[in-house]
Amino acid sequence: MRDYFVEQGPAQTQAPVCPIVRSLAGQTALVTGANSGIGRAIAVALGKAGANVVVNYVTREDAARETLEEVQQCGARALAIAADVSNEQQVRDMFQRTVDELGALDILVNNAGLQQDAPFHEMTTAQWDKVMNVNLRGQFLCTREAVRIFMRQGIRKNVSSSAGKVICISSVHDVIPWAGHVNYAASKGGVMLMMKSVAQEVAPLGIRVNSICPGAVRTPINTEAWSTREAYNSLMKLIPYKRIGEPEELGRVAVWLASDDSDYITGASLYVDGGMTLYPGFETGG
Ligand code: BGC
């Protein structure tokens, strides 16, 4: 059991200078589905914050290379690894290669996810299984490998106060029901309670597990919701803050959640959604 008891809190000291801190210097992060959208922005942001980054992808190797180059421009070491997150052996091999080539693992960002939408009565088992396999089973398999590594490593005191951080990319749809997207909402609801249950289990080991839950963000997964004036106006009815999110904003949140600045946060769902979860209909109604 970790024991941080002290009779008095630490003395508050005034820093004499304002150094530029790369909050993740010396750490290694693995980001799944890092070749596009939110995953790509997070991989680049982690690299800018000083972390070495594994760029996982399953298709579109060219896009993964682009992410890789962007991360490397930040001065970080980076590695692109192809692996299907729903395939147990491929996941194990990816984590093994990460440790072999980069020496450690400190941060996992479970970002890989997809939608296969259909009216519920027409949804096929293939559509159900695909979404569950990537969005939920994939997060389980990757989190399990990461936790195993974090347990072996323990706390690397020179780089972080915790023994490891898992960030699950969930969605506002882990609490907002979504007609026409039942498989997706069910997978994200699953991610939410997986995240919280794992967080509870591994907190005594010094491992932090949290979710970032994006609302509408400008990425390829939802192009039809923002790419025309009509669609954008209709989307704004669901967003009290009246703008779509940009992938880079998720990158900044992920850096903070992976850093020691958020060291006392575990088991939390952080909604980054311009207020989409605030029952927007009640802005005027009720
Ligand atoms: C979905 C997007 C959607 C957003 C808000 C996300 O989880 O992937 O397609 O625009 O939630 O509804």
mmCIF file of C-alpha atoms and ligand atoms in Angstrom:
data_model
loop_
_atom_site.group_PDB
_atom_site.id
_atom_site.type_symbol
_atom_site.label_atom_id
_atom_site.label_comp_id
_atom_site.label_asym_id
_atom_site.label_seq_id
_atom_site.Cartn_x
_atom_site.Cartn_y
_atom_site.Cartn_z
ATOM 1 C CA MET A 1 0.000 0.000 0.000
ATOM 2 C CA ARG A 2 1.342 3.442 -0.853
ATOM 3 C CA ASP A 3 1.750 5.661 2.184
ATOM 4 C CA TYR A 4 1.948 9.420 1.726
ATOM 5 C CA PHE A 5 1.201 10.404 5.310
ATOM 6 C CA VAL A 6 3.004 13.531 6.504
ATOM 7 C CA GLU A 7 2.151 15.518 9.618
ATOM 8 C CA GLN A 8 2.044 18.788 7.737
ATOM 9 C CA GLY A 9 1.560 19.620 4.081
ATOM 10 C CA PRO A 10 4.636 20.657 2.100
ATOM 11 C CA ALA A 11 5.849 24.217 2.625
ATOM 12 C CA GLN A 12 4.694 26.554 -0.147
ATOM 13 C CA THR A 13 7.758 27.870 -1.928
ATOM 14 C CA GLN A 14 7.886 30.614 -4.485
ATOM 15 C CA ALA A 15 9.481 29.550 -7.771
ATOM 16 C CA PRO A 16 12.157 32.157 -8.588
ATOM 17 C CA VAL A 17 11.843 31.737 -12.344
ATOM 18 C CA CYS A 18 9.158 30.626 -14.771
ATOM 19 C CA PRO A 19 10.672 27.707 -16.656
ATOM 20 C CA ILE A 20 9.029 26.311 -19.775
ATOM 21 C CA VAL A 21 7.848 22.902 -18.611
ATOM 22 C CA ARG A 22 7.389 20.002 -20.982
ATOM 23 C CA SER A 23 5.047 18.216 -18.623
ATOM 24 C CA LEU A 24 5.516 14.757 -20.150
ATOM 25 C CA ALA A 25 9.275 14.784 -20.685
ATOM 26 C CA GLY A 26 10.812 11.328 -20.374
ATOM 27 C CA GLN A 27 7.466 9.530 -20.655
ATOM 28 C CA THR A 28 6.237 7.172 -23.354
ATOM 29 C CA ALA A 29 2.667 7.220 -24.647
ATOM 30 C CA LEU A 30 0.757 4.857 -26.897
ATOM 31 C CA VAL A 31 -2.232 6.310 -28.771
ATOM 32 C CA THR A 32 -4.568 3.930 -30.597
ATOM 33 C CA GLY A 33 -6.160 5.068 -33.847
ATOM 34 C CA ALA A 34 -3.636 7.884 -34.024
ATOM 35 C CA ASN A 35 -3.661 8.310 -37.791
ATOM 36 C CA SER A 36 -6.690 10.597 -37.909
ATOM 37 C CA GLY A 37 -9.026 12.933 -36.068
ATOM 38 C CA ILE A 38 -8.831 13.172 -32.293
ATOM 39 C CA GLY A 39 -6.185 10.426 -32.017
ATOM 40 C CA ARG A 40 -3.840 12.251 -34.334
ATOM 41 C CA ALA A 41 -4.258 15.562 -32.480
ATOM 42 C CA ILE A 42 -3.642 13.832 -29.148
ATOM 43 C CA ALA A 43 -0.500 12.069 -30.420
ATOM 44 C CA VAL A 44 0.929 15.373 -31.643
ATOM 45 C CA ALA A 45 0.011 17.206 -28.435
ATOM 46 C CA LEU A 46 1.663 14.503 -26.295
ATOM 47 C CA GLY A 47 4.782 14.779 -28.474
ATOM 48 C CA LYS A 48 4.825 18.567 -28.030
ATOM 49 C CA ALA A 49 4.617 18.017 -24.274
ATOM 50 C CA GLY A 50 7.799 15.948 -24.463
ATOM 51 C CA ALA A 51 6.511 12.366 -24.575
ATOM 52 C CA ASN A 52 7.759 9.665 -26.926
ATOM 53 C CA VAL A 53 4.739 8.434 -28.862
ATOM 54 C CA VAL A 54 3.590 5.177 -30.422
ATOM 55 C CA VAL A 55 1.217 5.951 -33.288
ATOM 56 C CA ASN A 56 -1.102 2.957 -33.620
ATOM 57 C CA TYR A 57 -3.176 2.473 -36.755
ATOM 58 C CA VAL A 58 -4.926 -0.349 -38.558
ATOM 59 C CA THR A 59 -5.508 1.086 -42.050
ATOM 60 C CA ARG A 60 -4.129 4.097 -43.978
ATOM 61 C CA GLU A 61 -0.447 3.719 -43.236
ATOM 62 C CA ASP A 62 0.280 6.937 -45.145
ATOM 63 C CA ALA A 63 -1.799 8.914 -42.641
ATOM 64 C CA ALA A 64 0.014 7.216 -39.750
ATOM 65 C CA ARG A 65 3.344 8.269 -41.303
ATOM 66 C CA GLU A 66 2.138 11.876 -41.421
ATOM 67 C CA THR A 67 1.260 11.778 -37.724
ATOM 68 C CA LEU A 68 4.615 10.174 -37.019
ATOM 69 C CA GLU A 69 6.493 12.937 -38.808
ATOM 70 C CA GLU A 70 4.514 15.629 -36.974
ATOM 71 C CA VAL A 71 5.368 14.026 -33.635
ATOM 72 C CA GLN A 72 9.022 13.707 -34.583
ATOM 73 C CA GLN A 73 9.143 17.411 -35.474
ATOM 74 C CA CYS A 74 8.480 18.066 -31.777
ATOM 75 C CA GLY A 75 11.770 16.355 -30.991
ATOM 76 C CA ALA A 76 10.096 13.254 -29.572
ATOM 77 C CA ARG A 77 10.878 9.666 -30.485
ATOM 78 C CA ALA A 78 7.996 8.099 -32.344
ATOM 79 C CA LEU A 79 7.066 4.728 -33.712
ATOM 80 C CA ALA A 80 4.155 3.705 -35.943
ATOM 81 C CA ILE A 81 2.728 0.264 -35.186
ATOM 82 C CA ALA A 82 -0.046 -1.421 -37.154
ATOM 83 C CA ALA A 83 -2.368 -3.448 -34.939
ATOM 84 C CA ASP A 84 -6.082 -4.154 -34.769
ATOM 85 C CA VAL A 85 -7.068 -3.240 -31.202
ATOM 86 C CA SER A 86 -9.716 -5.969 -31.157
ATOM 87 C CA ASN A 87 -7.121 -8.684 -31.895
ATOM 88 C CA GLU A 88 -5.562 -10.014 -28.686
ATOM 89 C CA GLN A 89 -2.292 -11.224 -30.216
ATOM 90 C CA GLN A 90 -1.730 -8.072 -32.237
ATOM 91 C CA VAL A 91 -2.353 -5.951 -29.136
ATOM 92 C CA ARG A 92 0.103 -7.987 -27.055
ATOM 93 C CA ASP A 93 2.755 -7.735 -29.771
ATOM 94 C CA MET A 94 2.259 -3.970 -30.048
ATOM 95 C CA PHE A 95 2.772 -3.374 -26.325
ATOM 96 C CA GLN A 96 5.777 -5.701 -26.252
ATOM 97 C CA ARG A 97 7.364 -3.833 -29.165
ATOM 98 C CA THR A 98 6.685 -0.496 -27.458
ATOM 99 C CA VAL A 99 8.591 -1.550 -24.360
ATOM 100 C CA ASP A 100 11.351 -3.219 -26.377
ATOM 101 C CA GLU A 101 11.954 -0.194 -28.598
ATOM 102 C CA LEU A 102 11.087 2.775 -26.363
ATOM 103 C CA GLY A 103 12.029 1.255 -23.021
ATOM 104 C CA ALA A 104 8.843 1.885 -21.037
ATOM 105 C CA LEU A 105 5.168 2.785 -21.158
ATOM 106 C CA ASP A 106 3.647 5.550 -19.022
ATOM 107 C CA ILE A 107 0.496 6.645 -20.864
ATOM 108 C CA LEU A 108 -2.151 4.784 -22.864
ATOM 109 C CA VAL A 109 -4.748 6.710 -24.838
ATOM 110 C CA ASN A 110 -7.561 4.368 -25.901
ATOM 111 C CA ASN A 111 -8.752 6.375 -28.860
ATOM 112 C CA ALA A 112 -9.515 3.874 -31.650
ATOM 113 C CA GLY A 113 -13.236 3.862 -32.282
ATOM 114 C CA LEU A 114 -15.778 3.816 -35.053
ATOM 115 C CA GLN A 115 -19.451 4.122 -35.880
ATOM 116 C CA GLN A 116 -21.600 1.792 -37.978
ATOM 117 C CA ASP A 117 -25.015 3.401 -37.821
ATOM 118 C CA ALA A 118 -28.351 1.793 -38.642
ATOM 119 C CA PRO A 119 -31.985 1.979 -37.555
ATOM 120 C CA PHE A 120 -32.205 -0.435 -34.633
ATOM 121 C CA HIS A 121 -34.595 -2.894 -36.313
ATOM 122 C CA GLU A 122 -32.228 -3.137 -39.291
ATOM 123 C CA MET A 123 -28.957 -3.352 -37.381
ATOM 124 C CA THR A 124 -26.977 -6.443 -38.353
ATOM 125 C CA THR A 125 -24.953 -8.574 -35.979
ATOM 126 C CA ALA A 126 -21.909 -7.621 -38.077
ATOM 127 C CA GLN A 127 -22.541 -3.930 -37.339
ATOM 128 C CA TRP A 128 -23.144 -4.631 -33.654
ATOM 129 C CA ASP A 129 -20.031 -6.818 -33.311
ATOM 130 C CA LYS A 130 -17.703 -4.524 -35.236
ATOM 131 C CA VAL A 131 -18.524 -1.507 -33.063
ATOM 132 C CA MET A 132 -18.374 -3.493 -29.820
ATOM 133 C CA ASN A 133 -15.116 -5.165 -30.815
ATOM 134 C CA VAL A 134 -13.241 -1.996 -31.680
ATOM 135 C CA ASN A 135 -14.801 0.444 -29.204
ATOM 136 C CA LEU A 136 -15.125 -1.761 -26.105
ATOM 137 C CA ARG A 137 -13.145 -4.997 -26.464
ATOM 138 C CA GLY A 138 -10.296 -2.938 -27.952
ATOM 139 C CA GLN A 139 -10.192 -0.646 -24.908
ATOM 140 C CA PHE A 140 -10.276 -3.709 -22.628
ATOM 141 C CA LEU A 141 -7.389 -5.452 -24.398
ATOM 142 C CA CYS A 142 -5.186 -2.348 -24.562
ATOM 143 C CA THR A 143 -5.922 -1.287 -20.978
ATOM 144 C CA ARG A 144 -5.115 -4.784 -19.708
ATOM 145 C CA GLU A 145 -1.721 -4.793 -21.452
ATOM 146 C CA ALA A 146 -0.946 -1.294 -20.198
ATOM 147 C CA VAL A 147 -1.888 -2.153 -16.616
ATOM 148 C CA ARG A 148 0.315 -5.255 -16.734
ATOM 149 C CA ILE A 149 3.263 -3.122 -17.839
ATOM 150 C CA PHE A 150 2.521 -0.384 -15.275
ATOM 151 C CA MET A 151 2.430 -3.031 -12.511
ATOM 152 C CA ARG A 152 5.795 -4.409 -13.590
ATOM 153 C CA GLN A 153 7.379 -0.965 -13.837
ATOM 154 C CA GLY A 154 5.991 0.574 -10.635
ATOM 155 C CA ILE A 155 6.378 4.302 -10.133
ATOM 156 C CA ARG A 156 9.187 5.795 -12.223
ATOM 157 C CA LYS A 157 9.830 8.637 -9.800
ATOM 158 C CA ASN A 158 12.015 10.595 -12.197
ATOM 159 C CA VAL A 159 9.167 10.990 -14.716
ATOM 160 C CA SER A 160 5.809 10.892 -12.901
ATOM 161 C CA SER A 161 4.112 10.618 -9.497
ATOM 162 C CA SER A 162 1.937 7.764 -10.704
ATOM 163 C CA ALA A 163 2.733 4.298 -11.975
ATOM 164 C CA GLY A 164 0.839 4.925 -15.228
ATOM 165 C CA LYS A 165 -2.094 6.694 -16.786
ATOM 166 C CA VAL A 166 -4.897 5.337 -18.964
ATOM 167 C CA ILE A 167 -7.088 7.788 -20.844
ATOM 168 C CA CYS A 168 -10.179 6.290 -22.440
ATOM 169 C CA ILE A 169 -11.683 8.305 -25.248
ATOM 170 C CA SER A 170 -15.364 7.811 -24.586
ATOM 171 C CA SER A 171 -18.128 10.136 -25.803
ATOM 172 C CA VAL A 172 -21.012 12.284 -24.617
ATOM 173 C CA HIS A 173 -22.925 9.193 -25.694
ATOM 174 C CA ASP A 174 -21.760 7.318 -22.631
ATOM 175 C CA VAL A 175 -24.611 9.246 -20.957
ATOM 176 C CA ILE A 176 -26.704 10.641 -23.830
ATOM 177 C CA PRO A 177 -28.862 7.972 -25.519
ATOM 178 C CA TRP A 178 -28.513 8.059 -29.318
ATOM 179 C CA ALA A 179 -31.272 6.756 -31.586
ATOM 180 C CA GLY A 180 -29.966 5.241 -34.791
ATOM 181 C CA HIS A 181 -26.592 4.606 -33.133
ATOM 182 C CA VAL A 182 -27.519 2.034 -30.496
ATOM 183 C CA ASN A 183 -24.374 -0.066 -30.949
ATOM 184 C CA TYR A 184 -22.158 3.018 -30.565
ATOM 185 C CA ALA A 185 -23.935 4.369 -27.457
ATOM 186 C CA ALA A 186 -23.921 0.898 -25.869
ATOM 187 C CA SER A 187 -20.177 0.569 -26.500
ATOM 188 C CA LYS A 188 -19.437 3.966 -24.959
ATOM 189 C CA GLY A 189 -21.694 3.262 -21.959
ATOM 190 C CA GLY A 190 -19.594 0.120 -21.527
ATOM 191 C CA VAL A 191 -16.387 2.128 -21.743
ATOM 192 C CA MET A 192 -17.620 4.399 -18.956
ATOM 193 C CA LEU A 193 -18.168 1.622 -16.407
ATOM 194 C CA MET A 194 -15.115 -0.309 -17.544
ATOM 195 C CA MET A 195 -13.033 2.830 -16.957
ATOM 196 C CA LYS A 196 -14.519 3.496 -13.508
ATOM 197 C CA SER A 197 -14.266 -0.134 -12.372
ATOM 198 C CA VAL A 198 -10.655 -0.476 -13.518
ATOM 199 C CA ALA A 199 -9.845 2.895 -11.928
ATOM 200 C CA GLN A 200 -11.188 1.633 -8.604
ATOM 201 C CA GLU A 201 -9.228 -1.603 -8.877
ATOM 202 C CA VAL A 202 -5.834 -0.168 -9.793
ATOM 203 C CA ALA A 203 -5.816 3.115 -7.839
ATOM 204 C CA PRO A 204 -4.037 1.456 -4.864
ATOM 205 C CA LEU A 205 -1.239 0.559 -7.294
ATOM 206 C CA GLY A 206 -0.793 4.213 -8.215
ATOM 207 C CA ILE A 207 -2.373 3.861 -11.652
ATOM 208 C CA ARG A 208 -4.839 6.510 -12.826
ATOM 209 C CA VAL A 209 -7.663 5.737 -15.263
ATOM 210 C CA ASN A 210 -9.949 8.434 -16.657
ATOM 211 C CA SER A 211 -12.149 9.200 -19.655
ATOM 212 C CA ILE A 212 -12.337 12.141 -21.969
ATOM 213 C CA CYS A 213 -15.844 12.342 -23.413
ATOM 214 C CA PRO A 214 -15.904 14.457 -26.546
ATOM 215 C CA GLY A 215 -19.058 16.044 -27.925
ATOM 216 C CA ALA A 216 -19.186 17.169 -31.543
ATOM 217 C CA VAL A 217 -15.630 17.611 -32.768
ATOM 218 C CA ARG A 218 -14.581 18.415 -36.337
ATOM 219 C CA THR A 219 -13.281 15.005 -37.480
ATOM 220 C CA PRO A 220 -13.990 12.565 -40.315
ATOM 221 C CA ILE A 221 -16.320 10.440 -38.118
ATOM 222 C CA ASN A 222 -19.089 13.055 -38.242
ATOM 223 C CA THR A 223 -18.397 15.129 -41.375
ATOM 224 C CA GLU A 224 -22.058 15.153 -42.306
ATOM 225 C CA ALA A 225 -22.905 16.927 -39.030
ATOM 226 C CA TRP A 226 -20.747 20.009 -39.714
ATOM 227 C CA SER A 227 -19.743 20.263 -43.365
ATOM 228 C CA THR A 228 -22.800 22.125 -44.681
ATOM 229 C CA ARG A 229 -24.305 25.361 -43.331
ATOM 230 C CA GLU A 230 -27.671 23.629 -42.736
ATOM 231 C CA ALA A 231 -26.161 20.711 -40.844
ATOM 232 C CA TYR A 232 -23.959 23.029 -38.779
ATOM 233 C CA ASN A 233 -26.911 25.235 -37.769
ATOM 234 C CA SER A 234 -28.899 22.218 -36.739
ATOM 235 C CA LEU A 235 -25.919 20.862 -34.747
ATOM 236 C CA MET A 236 -25.703 24.163 -32.869
ATOM 237 C CA LYS A 237 -29.144 23.506 -31.362
ATOM 238 C CA LEU A 238 -27.422 20.759 -29.383
ATOM 239 C CA ILE A 239 -24.449 22.835 -28.219
ATOM 240 C CA PRO A 240 -25.044 25.621 -25.665
ATOM 241 C CA TYR A 241 -21.553 27.037 -26.282
ATOM 242 C CA LYS A 242 -22.502 27.403 -29.955
ATOM 243 C CA ARG A 243 -19.443 26.071 -31.694
ATOM 244 C CA ILE A 244 -18.009 22.755 -32.756
ATOM 245 C CA GLY A 245 -14.893 21.457 -30.988
ATOM 246 C CA GLU A 246 -11.510 21.204 -32.698
ATOM 247 C CA PRO A 247 -9.299 18.090 -32.345
ATOM 248 C CA GLU A 248 -6.422 20.186 -30.915
ATOM 249 C CA GLU A 249 -8.618 21.088 -27.932
ATOM 250 C CA LEU A 250 -8.852 17.404 -27.083
ATOM 251 C CA GLY A 251 -5.074 17.186 -27.434
ATOM 252 C CA ARG A 252 -4.577 19.820 -24.751
ATOM 253 C CA VAL A 253 -7.009 18.103 -22.373
ATOM 254 C CA ALA A 254 -5.240 14.761 -22.883
ATOM 255 C CA VAL A 255 -1.842 16.297 -22.072
ATOM 256 C CA TRP A 256 -3.209 17.713 -18.838
ATOM 257 C CA LEU A 257 -4.942 14.450 -17.879
ATOM 258 C CA ALA A 258 -1.730 12.518 -18.555
ATOM 259 C CA SER A 259 0.418 14.921 -16.560
ATOM 260 C CA ASP A 260 1.036 15.203 -12.827
ATOM 261 C CA ASP A 261 -1.034 18.422 -12.865
ATOM 262 C CA SER A 262 -4.066 16.130 -12.641
ATOM 263 C CA ASP A 263 -2.446 13.613 -10.268
ATOM 264 C CA TYR A 264 -5.404 13.532 -7.845
ATOM 265 C CA ILE A 265 -7.919 12.687 -10.585
ATOM 266 C CA THR A 266 -8.893 9.100 -11.240
ATOM 267 C CA GLY A 267 -12.141 7.439 -12.311
ATOM 268 C CA ALA A 268 -13.408 10.699 -13.792
ATOM 269 C CA SER A 269 -15.372 11.303 -16.990
ATOM 270 C CA LEU A 270 -14.397 14.677 -18.363
ATOM 271 C CA TYR A 271 -16.975 15.986 -20.835
ATOM 272 C CA VAL A 272 -15.363 18.198 -23.454
ATOM 273 C CA ASP A 273 -18.513 19.124 -25.309
ATOM 274 C CA GLY A 274 -19.413 22.828 -25.239
ATOM 275 C CA GLY A 275 -22.245 21.899 -22.879
ATOM 276 C CA MET A 276 -23.851 19.182 -25.022
ATOM 277 C CA THR A 277 -24.543 17.146 -21.871
ATOM 278 C CA LEU A 278 -26.411 20.075 -20.251
ATOM 279 C CA TYR A 279 -29.851 19.195 -21.702
ATOM 280 C CA PRO A 280 -29.699 21.951 -24.372
ATOM 281 C CA GLY A 281 -33.470 21.765 -24.947
ATOM 282 C CA PHE A 282 -33.891 23.390 -21.532
ATOM 283 C CA GLU A 283 -32.080 26.559 -22.644
ATOM 284 C CA THR A 284 -35.505 27.872 -23.504
ATOM 285 C CA GLY A 285 -38.004 25.141 -22.602
ATOM 286 C CA GLY A 286 -39.058 23.472 -19.381
HETATM 287 C C1 BGC B 1 -19.671 10.851 -32.241
HETATM 288 C C2 BGC B 1 -19.911 11.968 -33.239
HETATM 289 C C3 BGC B 1 -20.974 12.915 -32.721
HETATM 290 C C4 BGC B 1 -20.691 13.350 -31.301
HETATM 291 C C5 BGC B 1 -21.815 14.177 -30.711
HETATM 292 C C6 BGC B 1 -19.348 11.469 -30.916
HETATM 293 O O1 BGC B 1 -19.043 10.485 -29.982
HETATM 294 O O2 BGC B 1 -18.622 10.021 -32.704
HETATM 295 O O3 BGC B 1 -20.316 11.422 -34.482
HETATM 296 O O4 BGC B 1 -21.029 14.053 -33.553
HETATM 297 O O5 BGC B 1 -20.459 12.223 -30.484
HETATM 298 O O6 BGC B 1 -23.079 13.631 -30.964
#
